[in-house]
Structures are given as C-alpha cells and as structure tokens.
PDB file of C-alpha atoms and ligand atoms in Angstrom:
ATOM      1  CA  UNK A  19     -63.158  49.023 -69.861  1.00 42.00           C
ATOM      2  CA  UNK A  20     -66.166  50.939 -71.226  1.00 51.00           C
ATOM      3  CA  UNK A  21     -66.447  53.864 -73.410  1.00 66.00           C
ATOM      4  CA  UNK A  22     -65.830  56.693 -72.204  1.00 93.00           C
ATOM      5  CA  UNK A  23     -67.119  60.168 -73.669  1.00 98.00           C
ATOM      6  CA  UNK A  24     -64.288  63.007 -72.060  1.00 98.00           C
ATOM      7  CA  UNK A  25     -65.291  66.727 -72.511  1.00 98.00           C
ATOM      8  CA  UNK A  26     -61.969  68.764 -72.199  1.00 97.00           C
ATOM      9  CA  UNK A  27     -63.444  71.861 -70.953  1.00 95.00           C
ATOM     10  CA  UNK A  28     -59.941  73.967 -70.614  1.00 96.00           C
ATOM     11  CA  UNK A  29     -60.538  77.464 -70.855  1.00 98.00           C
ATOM     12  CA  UNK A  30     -58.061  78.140 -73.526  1.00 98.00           C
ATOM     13  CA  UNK A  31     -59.318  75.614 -75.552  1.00 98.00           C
ATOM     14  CA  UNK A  32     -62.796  76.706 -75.360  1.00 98.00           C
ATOM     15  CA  UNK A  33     -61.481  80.093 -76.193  1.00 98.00           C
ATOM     16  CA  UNK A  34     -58.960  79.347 -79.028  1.00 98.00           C
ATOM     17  CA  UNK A  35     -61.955  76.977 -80.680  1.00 98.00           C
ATOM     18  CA  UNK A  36     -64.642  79.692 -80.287  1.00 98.00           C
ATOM     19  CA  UNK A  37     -62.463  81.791 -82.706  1.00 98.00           C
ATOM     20  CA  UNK A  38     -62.092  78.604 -85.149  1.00 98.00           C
ATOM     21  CA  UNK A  39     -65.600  78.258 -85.636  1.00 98.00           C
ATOM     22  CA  UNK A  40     -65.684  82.108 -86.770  1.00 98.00           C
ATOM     23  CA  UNK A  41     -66.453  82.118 -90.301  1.00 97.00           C
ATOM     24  CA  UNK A  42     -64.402  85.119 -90.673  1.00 97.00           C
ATOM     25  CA  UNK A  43     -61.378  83.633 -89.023  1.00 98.00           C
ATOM     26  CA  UNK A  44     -58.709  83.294 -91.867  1.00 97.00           C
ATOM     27  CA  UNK A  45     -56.804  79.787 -93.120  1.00 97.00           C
ATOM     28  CA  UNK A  46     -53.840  81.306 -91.622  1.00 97.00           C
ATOM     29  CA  UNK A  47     -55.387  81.897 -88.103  1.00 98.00           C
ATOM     30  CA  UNK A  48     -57.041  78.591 -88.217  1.00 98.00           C
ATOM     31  CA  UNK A  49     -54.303  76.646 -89.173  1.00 97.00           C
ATOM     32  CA  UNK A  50     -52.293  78.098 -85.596  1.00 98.00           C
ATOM     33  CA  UNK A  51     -55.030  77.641 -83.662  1.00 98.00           C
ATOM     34  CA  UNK A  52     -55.610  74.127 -84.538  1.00 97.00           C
ATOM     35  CA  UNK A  53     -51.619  73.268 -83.631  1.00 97.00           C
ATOM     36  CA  UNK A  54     -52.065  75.287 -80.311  1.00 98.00           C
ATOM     37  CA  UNK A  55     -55.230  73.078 -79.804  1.00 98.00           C
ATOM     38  CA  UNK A  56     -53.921  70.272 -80.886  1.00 98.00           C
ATOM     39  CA  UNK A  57     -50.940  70.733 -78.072  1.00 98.00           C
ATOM     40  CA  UNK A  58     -53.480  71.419 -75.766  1.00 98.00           C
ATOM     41  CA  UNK A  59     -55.377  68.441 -76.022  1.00 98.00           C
ATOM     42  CA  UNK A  60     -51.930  66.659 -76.349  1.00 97.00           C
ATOM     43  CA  UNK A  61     -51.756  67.697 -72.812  1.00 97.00           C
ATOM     44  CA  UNK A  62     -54.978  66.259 -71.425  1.00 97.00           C
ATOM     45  CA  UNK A  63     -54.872  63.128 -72.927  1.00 97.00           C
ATOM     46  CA  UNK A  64     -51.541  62.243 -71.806  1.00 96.00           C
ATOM     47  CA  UNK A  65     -52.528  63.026 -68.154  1.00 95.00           C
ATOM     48  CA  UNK A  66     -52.302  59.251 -67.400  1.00 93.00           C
ATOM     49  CA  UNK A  67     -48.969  58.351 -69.135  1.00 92.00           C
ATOM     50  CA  UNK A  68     -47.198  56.182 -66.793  1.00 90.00           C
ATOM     51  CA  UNK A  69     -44.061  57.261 -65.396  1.00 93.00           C
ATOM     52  CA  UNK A  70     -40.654  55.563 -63.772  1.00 93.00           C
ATOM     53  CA  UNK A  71     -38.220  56.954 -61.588  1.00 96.00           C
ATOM     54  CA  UNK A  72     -34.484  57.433 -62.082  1.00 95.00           C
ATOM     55  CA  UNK A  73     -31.847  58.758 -60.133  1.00 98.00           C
ATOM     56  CA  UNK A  74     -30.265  62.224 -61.304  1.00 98.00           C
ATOM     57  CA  UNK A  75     -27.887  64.902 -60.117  1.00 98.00           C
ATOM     58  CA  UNK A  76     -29.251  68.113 -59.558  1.00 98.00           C
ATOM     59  CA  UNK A  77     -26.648  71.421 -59.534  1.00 98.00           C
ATOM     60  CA  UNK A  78     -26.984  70.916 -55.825  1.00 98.00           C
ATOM     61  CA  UNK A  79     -28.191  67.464 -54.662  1.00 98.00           C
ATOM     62  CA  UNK A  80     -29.035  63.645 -56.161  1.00 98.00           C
ATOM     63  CA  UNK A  81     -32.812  62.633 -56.173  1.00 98.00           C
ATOM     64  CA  UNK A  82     -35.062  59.969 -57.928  1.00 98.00           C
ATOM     65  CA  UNK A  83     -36.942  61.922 -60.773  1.00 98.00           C
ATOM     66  CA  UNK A  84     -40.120  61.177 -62.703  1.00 96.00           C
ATOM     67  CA  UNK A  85     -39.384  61.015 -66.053  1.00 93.00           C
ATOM     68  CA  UNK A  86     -41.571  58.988 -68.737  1.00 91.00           C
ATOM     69  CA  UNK A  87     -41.491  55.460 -69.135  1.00 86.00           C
ATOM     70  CA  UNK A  88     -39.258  55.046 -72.513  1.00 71.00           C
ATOM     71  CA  UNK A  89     -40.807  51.745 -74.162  1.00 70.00           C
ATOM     72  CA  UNK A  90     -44.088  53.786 -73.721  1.00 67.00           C
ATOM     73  CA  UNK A  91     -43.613  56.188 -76.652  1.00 85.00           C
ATOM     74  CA  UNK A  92     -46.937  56.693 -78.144  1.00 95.00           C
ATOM     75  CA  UNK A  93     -47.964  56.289 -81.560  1.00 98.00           C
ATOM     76  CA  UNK A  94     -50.340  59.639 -83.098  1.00 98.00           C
ATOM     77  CA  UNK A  95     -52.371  57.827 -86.035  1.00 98.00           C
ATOM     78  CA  UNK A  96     -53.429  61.031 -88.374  1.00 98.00           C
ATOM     79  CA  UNK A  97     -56.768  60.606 -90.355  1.00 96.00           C
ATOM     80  CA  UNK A  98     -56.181  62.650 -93.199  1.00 92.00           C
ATOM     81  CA  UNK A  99     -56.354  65.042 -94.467  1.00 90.00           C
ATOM     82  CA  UNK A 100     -57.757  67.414 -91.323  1.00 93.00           C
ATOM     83  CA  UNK A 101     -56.035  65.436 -88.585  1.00 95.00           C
ATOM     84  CA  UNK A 102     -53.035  66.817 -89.676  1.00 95.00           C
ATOM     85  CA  UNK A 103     -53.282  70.080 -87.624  1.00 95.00           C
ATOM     86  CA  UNK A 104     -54.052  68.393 -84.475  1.00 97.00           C
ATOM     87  CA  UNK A 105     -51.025  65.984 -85.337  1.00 98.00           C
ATOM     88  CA  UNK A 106     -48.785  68.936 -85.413  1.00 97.00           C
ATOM     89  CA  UNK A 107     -49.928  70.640 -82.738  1.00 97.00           C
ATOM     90  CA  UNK A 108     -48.909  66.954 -80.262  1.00 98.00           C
ATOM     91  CA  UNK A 109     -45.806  66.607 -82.364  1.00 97.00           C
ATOM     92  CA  UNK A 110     -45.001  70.411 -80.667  1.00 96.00           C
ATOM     93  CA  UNK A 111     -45.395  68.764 -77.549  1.00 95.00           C
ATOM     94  CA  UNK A 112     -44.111  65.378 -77.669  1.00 95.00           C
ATOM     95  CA  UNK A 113     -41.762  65.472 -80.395  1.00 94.00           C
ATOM     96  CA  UNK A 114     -40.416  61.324 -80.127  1.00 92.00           C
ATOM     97  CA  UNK A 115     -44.131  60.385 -80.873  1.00 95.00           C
ATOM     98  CA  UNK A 116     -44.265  57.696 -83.660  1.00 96.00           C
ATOM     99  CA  UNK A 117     -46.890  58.601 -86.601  1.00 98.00           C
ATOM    100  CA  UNK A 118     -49.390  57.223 -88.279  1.00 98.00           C
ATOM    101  CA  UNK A 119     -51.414  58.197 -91.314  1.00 98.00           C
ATOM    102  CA  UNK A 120     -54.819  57.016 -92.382  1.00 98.00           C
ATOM    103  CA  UNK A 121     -55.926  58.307 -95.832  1.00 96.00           C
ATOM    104  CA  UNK A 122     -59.991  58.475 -95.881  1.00 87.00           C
ATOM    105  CA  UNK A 123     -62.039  60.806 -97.943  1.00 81.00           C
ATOM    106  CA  UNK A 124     -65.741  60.820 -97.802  1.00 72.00           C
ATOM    107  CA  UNK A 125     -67.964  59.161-100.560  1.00 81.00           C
ATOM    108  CA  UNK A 126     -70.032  63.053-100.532  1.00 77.00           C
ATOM    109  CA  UNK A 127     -72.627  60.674-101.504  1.00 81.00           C
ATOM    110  CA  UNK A 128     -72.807  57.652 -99.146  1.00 81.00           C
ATOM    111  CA  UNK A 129     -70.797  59.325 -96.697  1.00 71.00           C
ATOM    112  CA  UNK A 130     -69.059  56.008 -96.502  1.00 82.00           C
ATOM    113  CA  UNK A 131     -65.021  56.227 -95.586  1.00 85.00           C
ATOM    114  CA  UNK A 132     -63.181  54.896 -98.822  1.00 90.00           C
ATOM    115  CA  UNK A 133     -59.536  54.399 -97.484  1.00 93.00           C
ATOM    116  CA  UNK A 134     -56.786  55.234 -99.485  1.00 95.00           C
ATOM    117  CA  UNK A 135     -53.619  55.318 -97.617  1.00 97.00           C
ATOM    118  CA  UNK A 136     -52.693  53.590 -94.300  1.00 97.00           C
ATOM    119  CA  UNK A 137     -49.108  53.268 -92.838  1.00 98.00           C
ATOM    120  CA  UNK A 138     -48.276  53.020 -89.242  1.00 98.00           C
ATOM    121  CA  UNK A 139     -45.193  52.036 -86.824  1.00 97.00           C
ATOM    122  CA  UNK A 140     -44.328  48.125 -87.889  1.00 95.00           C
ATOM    123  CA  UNK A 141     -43.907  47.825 -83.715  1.00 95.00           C
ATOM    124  CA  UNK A 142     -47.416  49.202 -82.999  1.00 96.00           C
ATOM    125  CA  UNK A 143     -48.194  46.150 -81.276  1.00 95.00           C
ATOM    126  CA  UNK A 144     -45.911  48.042 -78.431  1.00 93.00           C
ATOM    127  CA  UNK A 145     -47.465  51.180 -78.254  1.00 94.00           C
ATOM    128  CA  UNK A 146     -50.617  52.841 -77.147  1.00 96.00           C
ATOM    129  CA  UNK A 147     -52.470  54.786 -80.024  1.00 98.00           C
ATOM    130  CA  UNK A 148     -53.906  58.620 -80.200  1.00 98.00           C
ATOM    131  CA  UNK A 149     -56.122  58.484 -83.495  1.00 98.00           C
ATOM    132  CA  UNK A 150     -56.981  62.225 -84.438  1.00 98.00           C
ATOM    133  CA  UNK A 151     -59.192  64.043 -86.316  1.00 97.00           C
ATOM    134  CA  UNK A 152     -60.807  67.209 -85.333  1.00 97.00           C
ATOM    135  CA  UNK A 153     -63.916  66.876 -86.045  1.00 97.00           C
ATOM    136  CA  UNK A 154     -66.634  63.223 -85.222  1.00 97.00           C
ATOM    137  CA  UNK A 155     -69.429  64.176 -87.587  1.00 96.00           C
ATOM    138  CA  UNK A 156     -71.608  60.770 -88.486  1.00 93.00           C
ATOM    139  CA  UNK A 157     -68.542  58.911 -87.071  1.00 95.00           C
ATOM    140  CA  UNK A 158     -67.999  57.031 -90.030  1.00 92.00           C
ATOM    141  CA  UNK A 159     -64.326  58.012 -90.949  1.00 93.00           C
ATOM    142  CA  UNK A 160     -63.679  57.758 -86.939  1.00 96.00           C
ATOM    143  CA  UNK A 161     -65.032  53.875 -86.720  1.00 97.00           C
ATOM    144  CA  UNK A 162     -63.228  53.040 -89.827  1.00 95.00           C
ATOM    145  CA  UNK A 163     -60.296  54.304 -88.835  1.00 97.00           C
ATOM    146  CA  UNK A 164     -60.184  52.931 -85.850  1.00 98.00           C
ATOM    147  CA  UNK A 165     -61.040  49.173 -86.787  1.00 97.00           C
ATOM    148  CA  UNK A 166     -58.375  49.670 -89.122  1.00 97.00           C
ATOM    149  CA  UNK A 167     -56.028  50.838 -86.517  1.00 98.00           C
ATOM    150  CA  UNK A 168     -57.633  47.864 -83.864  1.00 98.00           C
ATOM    151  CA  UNK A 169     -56.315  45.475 -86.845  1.00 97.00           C
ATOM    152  CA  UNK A 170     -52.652  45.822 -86.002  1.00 98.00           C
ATOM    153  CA  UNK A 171     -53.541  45.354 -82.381  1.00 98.00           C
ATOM    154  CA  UNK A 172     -51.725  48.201 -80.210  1.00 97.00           C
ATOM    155  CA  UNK A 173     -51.988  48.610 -76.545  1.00 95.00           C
ATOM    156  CA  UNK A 174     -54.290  51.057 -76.149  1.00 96.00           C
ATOM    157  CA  UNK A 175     -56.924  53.536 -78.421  1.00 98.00           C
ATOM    158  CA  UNK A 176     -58.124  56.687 -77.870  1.00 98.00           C
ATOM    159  CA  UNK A 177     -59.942  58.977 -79.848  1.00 98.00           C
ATOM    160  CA  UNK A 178     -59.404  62.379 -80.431  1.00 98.00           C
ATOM    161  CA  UNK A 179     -61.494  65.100 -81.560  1.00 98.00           C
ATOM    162  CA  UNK A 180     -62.522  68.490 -81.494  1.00 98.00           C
ATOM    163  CA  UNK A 181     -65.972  68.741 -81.918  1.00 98.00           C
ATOM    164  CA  UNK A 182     -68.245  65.964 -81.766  1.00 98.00           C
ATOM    165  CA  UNK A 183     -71.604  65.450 -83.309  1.00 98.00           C
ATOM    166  CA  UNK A 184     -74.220  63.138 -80.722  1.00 98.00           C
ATOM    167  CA  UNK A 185     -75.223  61.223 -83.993  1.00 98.00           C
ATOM    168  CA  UNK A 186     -71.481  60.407 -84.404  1.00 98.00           C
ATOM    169  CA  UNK A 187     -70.777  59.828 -80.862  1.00 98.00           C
ATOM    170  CA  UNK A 188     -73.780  57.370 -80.634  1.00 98.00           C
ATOM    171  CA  UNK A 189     -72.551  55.764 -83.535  1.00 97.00           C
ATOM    172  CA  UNK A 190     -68.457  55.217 -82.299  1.00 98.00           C
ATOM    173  CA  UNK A 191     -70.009  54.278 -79.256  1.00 97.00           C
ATOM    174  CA  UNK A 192     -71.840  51.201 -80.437  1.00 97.00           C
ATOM    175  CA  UNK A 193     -69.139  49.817 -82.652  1.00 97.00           C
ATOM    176  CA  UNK A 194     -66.057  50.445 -80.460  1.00 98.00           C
ATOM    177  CA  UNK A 195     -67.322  50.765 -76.666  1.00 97.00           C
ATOM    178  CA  UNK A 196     -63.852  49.821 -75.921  1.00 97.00           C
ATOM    179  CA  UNK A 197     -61.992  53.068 -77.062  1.00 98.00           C
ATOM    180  CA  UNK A 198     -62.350  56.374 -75.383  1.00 98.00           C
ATOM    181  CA  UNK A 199     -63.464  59.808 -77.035  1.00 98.00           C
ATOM    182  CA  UNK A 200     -61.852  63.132 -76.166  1.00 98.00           C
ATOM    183  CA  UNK A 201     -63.776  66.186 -77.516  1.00 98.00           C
ATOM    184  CA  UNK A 202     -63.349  69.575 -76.781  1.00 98.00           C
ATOM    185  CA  UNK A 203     -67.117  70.195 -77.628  1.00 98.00           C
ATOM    186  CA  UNK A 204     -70.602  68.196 -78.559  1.00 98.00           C
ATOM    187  CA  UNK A 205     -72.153  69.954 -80.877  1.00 98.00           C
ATOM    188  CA  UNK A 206     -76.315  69.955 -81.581  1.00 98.00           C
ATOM    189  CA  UNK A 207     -76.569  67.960 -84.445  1.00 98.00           C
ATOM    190  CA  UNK A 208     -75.349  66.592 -88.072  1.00 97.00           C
ATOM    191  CA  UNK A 209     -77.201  68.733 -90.913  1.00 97.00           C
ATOM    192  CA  UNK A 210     -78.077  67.298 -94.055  1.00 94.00           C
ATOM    193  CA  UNK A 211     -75.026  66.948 -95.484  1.00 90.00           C
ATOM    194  CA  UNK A 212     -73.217  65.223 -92.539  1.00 91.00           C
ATOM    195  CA  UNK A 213     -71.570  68.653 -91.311  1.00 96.00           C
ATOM    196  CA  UNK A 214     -71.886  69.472 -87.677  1.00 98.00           C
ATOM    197  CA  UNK A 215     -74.076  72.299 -86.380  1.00 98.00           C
ATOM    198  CA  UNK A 216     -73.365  75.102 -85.422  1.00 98.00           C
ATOM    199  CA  UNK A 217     -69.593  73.387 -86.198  1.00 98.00           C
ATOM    200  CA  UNK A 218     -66.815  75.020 -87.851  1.00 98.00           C
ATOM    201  CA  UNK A 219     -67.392  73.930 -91.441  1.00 97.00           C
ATOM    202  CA  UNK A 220     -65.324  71.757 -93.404  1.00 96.00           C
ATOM    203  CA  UNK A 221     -62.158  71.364 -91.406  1.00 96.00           C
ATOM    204  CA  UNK A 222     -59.987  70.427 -94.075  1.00 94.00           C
ATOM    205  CA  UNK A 223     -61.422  73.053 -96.304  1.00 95.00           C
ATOM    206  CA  UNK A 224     -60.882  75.708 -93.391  1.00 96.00           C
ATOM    207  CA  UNK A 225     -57.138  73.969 -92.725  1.00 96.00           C
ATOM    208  CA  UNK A 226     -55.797  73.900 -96.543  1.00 95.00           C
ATOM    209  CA  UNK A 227     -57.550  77.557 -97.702  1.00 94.00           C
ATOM    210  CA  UNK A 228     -59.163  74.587-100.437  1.00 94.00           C
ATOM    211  CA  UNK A 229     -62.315  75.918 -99.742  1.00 75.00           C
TER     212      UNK A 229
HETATM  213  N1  URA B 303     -66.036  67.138 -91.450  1.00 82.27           N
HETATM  214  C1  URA B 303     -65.808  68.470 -91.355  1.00 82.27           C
HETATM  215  O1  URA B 303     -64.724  68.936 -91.712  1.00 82.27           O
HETATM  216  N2  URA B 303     -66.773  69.257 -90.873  1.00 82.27           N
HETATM  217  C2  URA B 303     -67.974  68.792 -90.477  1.00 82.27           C
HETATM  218  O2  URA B 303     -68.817  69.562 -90.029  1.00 82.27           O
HETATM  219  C3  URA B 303     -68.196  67.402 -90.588  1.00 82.27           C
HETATM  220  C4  URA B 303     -67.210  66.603 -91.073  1.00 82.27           C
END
C-alpha cells in the first residue's frame, strides 16, 4: 500500500492543540492536553480495527455483538522522551495495549537520532504497531525509529504525530512509503535549528517543565 499522509482535522483536537502551541500555556496544562490529544488521536487511528462477533445476553434479549478481535491487541511503540504524553493519553483509551519504548535523543549538532534504549513486545511479530511522537520535525528520529521498529517485523506501522513539518514529511515519505502518517497539523517549515514553525517548541521541554 502507499503512503499515506492523514490530517485529523477533529475540532477538539484542533482546539486543545491551538492552546499547546501557546507559549504561555503552563507544563501542567500541556502535559493534560497532550493525554486528552493523545486519546483523541487514539480514537482516529483505530477507526479500522477489525472486529468479530460474539453472542451475548443482554438484561432483556441474546444478540451477536461487535466486540474487538482479541489476538489483535496493538502494540504503542513510544519514542522517547516526548512520545510519552501521547502514549498515555491511548493507554486512557485502550488500556490492554502492549508498549514499546524507543530511546532517541538528537545529536543538537547533526540532528542525527543516536538510539539509546529500545524494548518492545517479544510477540510483535503478532501485532500491528502505533509509533508516537508528537511532533515530525526533519523526520529523522521518526525514520529511525521506525526502521528500527520494521526490524522486528510486526503486522502493520503507522505513524503518529502531532504536528508535522513538510521537510520531515517529505523525508518519512521517501524512506518508508509503506507506513502511514497521522498528524493533527502540517506546519510551514523547519527553522534553523530543526524546530517546526510556527510549532509548539520543544515538546519534551514543554512536557517535562525541563525547559
Ligand atoms: N522536536 C520538538 O520538540 N519540537 C520541534 O519543533 C521539533 C522537534
């Protein structure tokens, strides 16, 4: 299948990452909003979870009732240490998830991913994969993570974001045309120092009051 770029245009999103972007918003603001976010993508990128049927009793009558395929629990692979927030916010939401964590930090000279941690579901052959971080700047962390991911060979990838730079987009794009991006927003541009603009800052930063 072909890449796919998916703009999740829900209003409360929209609103709820208007007021993350405000520099005045607060570590303790951001740090809800990124959870209720992160359930709200949650939502929209499970929209095509595949479901079975099985009979149950109602208080009044039996009937065959959609309920979600078991052997289909998904695996949520975190990149650190920003991906965290949107990891709690799905946890909310589907609580029997699996987990994953990627450890990456930024060479804030190469901008080159230099992974540090990595430790997924030994049965994640079985599963399909949500890899999160909120923001795809120059899409470095966001390829790397996801070869790395590719390399234990789930079902499925997607990719799930925030806000998206094009630069970053363009880049995922040519290396993994395979996985799909969800992004709440595509920003302008990357500035100088690989941040997106107008963006939100330095998620982590904003997420961990480090800044
Ligand atoms: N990572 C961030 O946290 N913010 C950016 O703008 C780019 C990368």
């Amino acid at each position: 299948m072909g890449n796919q770029v998916i703009l999740i245009e829900h209003p409360l999103i929209q609103h709820k990452l208007t007021l993350m972007r405000k520099a005045e918003t607060s570590t303790v603001k951001f740090r809800v909003l990124l959870k209720e976010i992160g359930m709200l993508l949650g939502y929209e990128v499970t929209r095509d979870l595949p479901l079975k049927h099985e009979k149950i009793q109602t208080p009044l009558a039996s009937m065959n009732a959609p309920i979600l395929a078991p052997e289909k629990k998904l695996v949520i692979v975190s990149i650190q240490r920003a991906g965290q927030g949107i990891l709690d916010g799905m946890l909310e939401l589907m609580p029997s998830a699996r987990v994953g964590h990627i450890g990456l930090y930024r060479d804030p000279k190469t901008l080159i991913p230099v992974e540090y941690y990595f430790k997924v579901p030994h049965d994640i052959e079985k599963r399909d994969v949500l890899v999160v971080d909120p923001m795809l700047a120059t899409g470095n962390s966001a390829v790397a993570a996801v070869e790395r991911v590719k390399s234990t060979n789930p079902l499925s990838i997607k990719f799930v974001c925030l806000l998206a730079a094009p630069e970053g987009i363009e880049h995922f794009i040519e290396v993994h045309p395979d996985v799909s991006i969800y992004t709440a927003a595509i920003d302008e541009k990357l500035d100088e120092h690989g941040y997106i603009l107008p963006g939100m800052g330095d998620a982590g930063d904003r997420l961990f009051g480090t800044r």
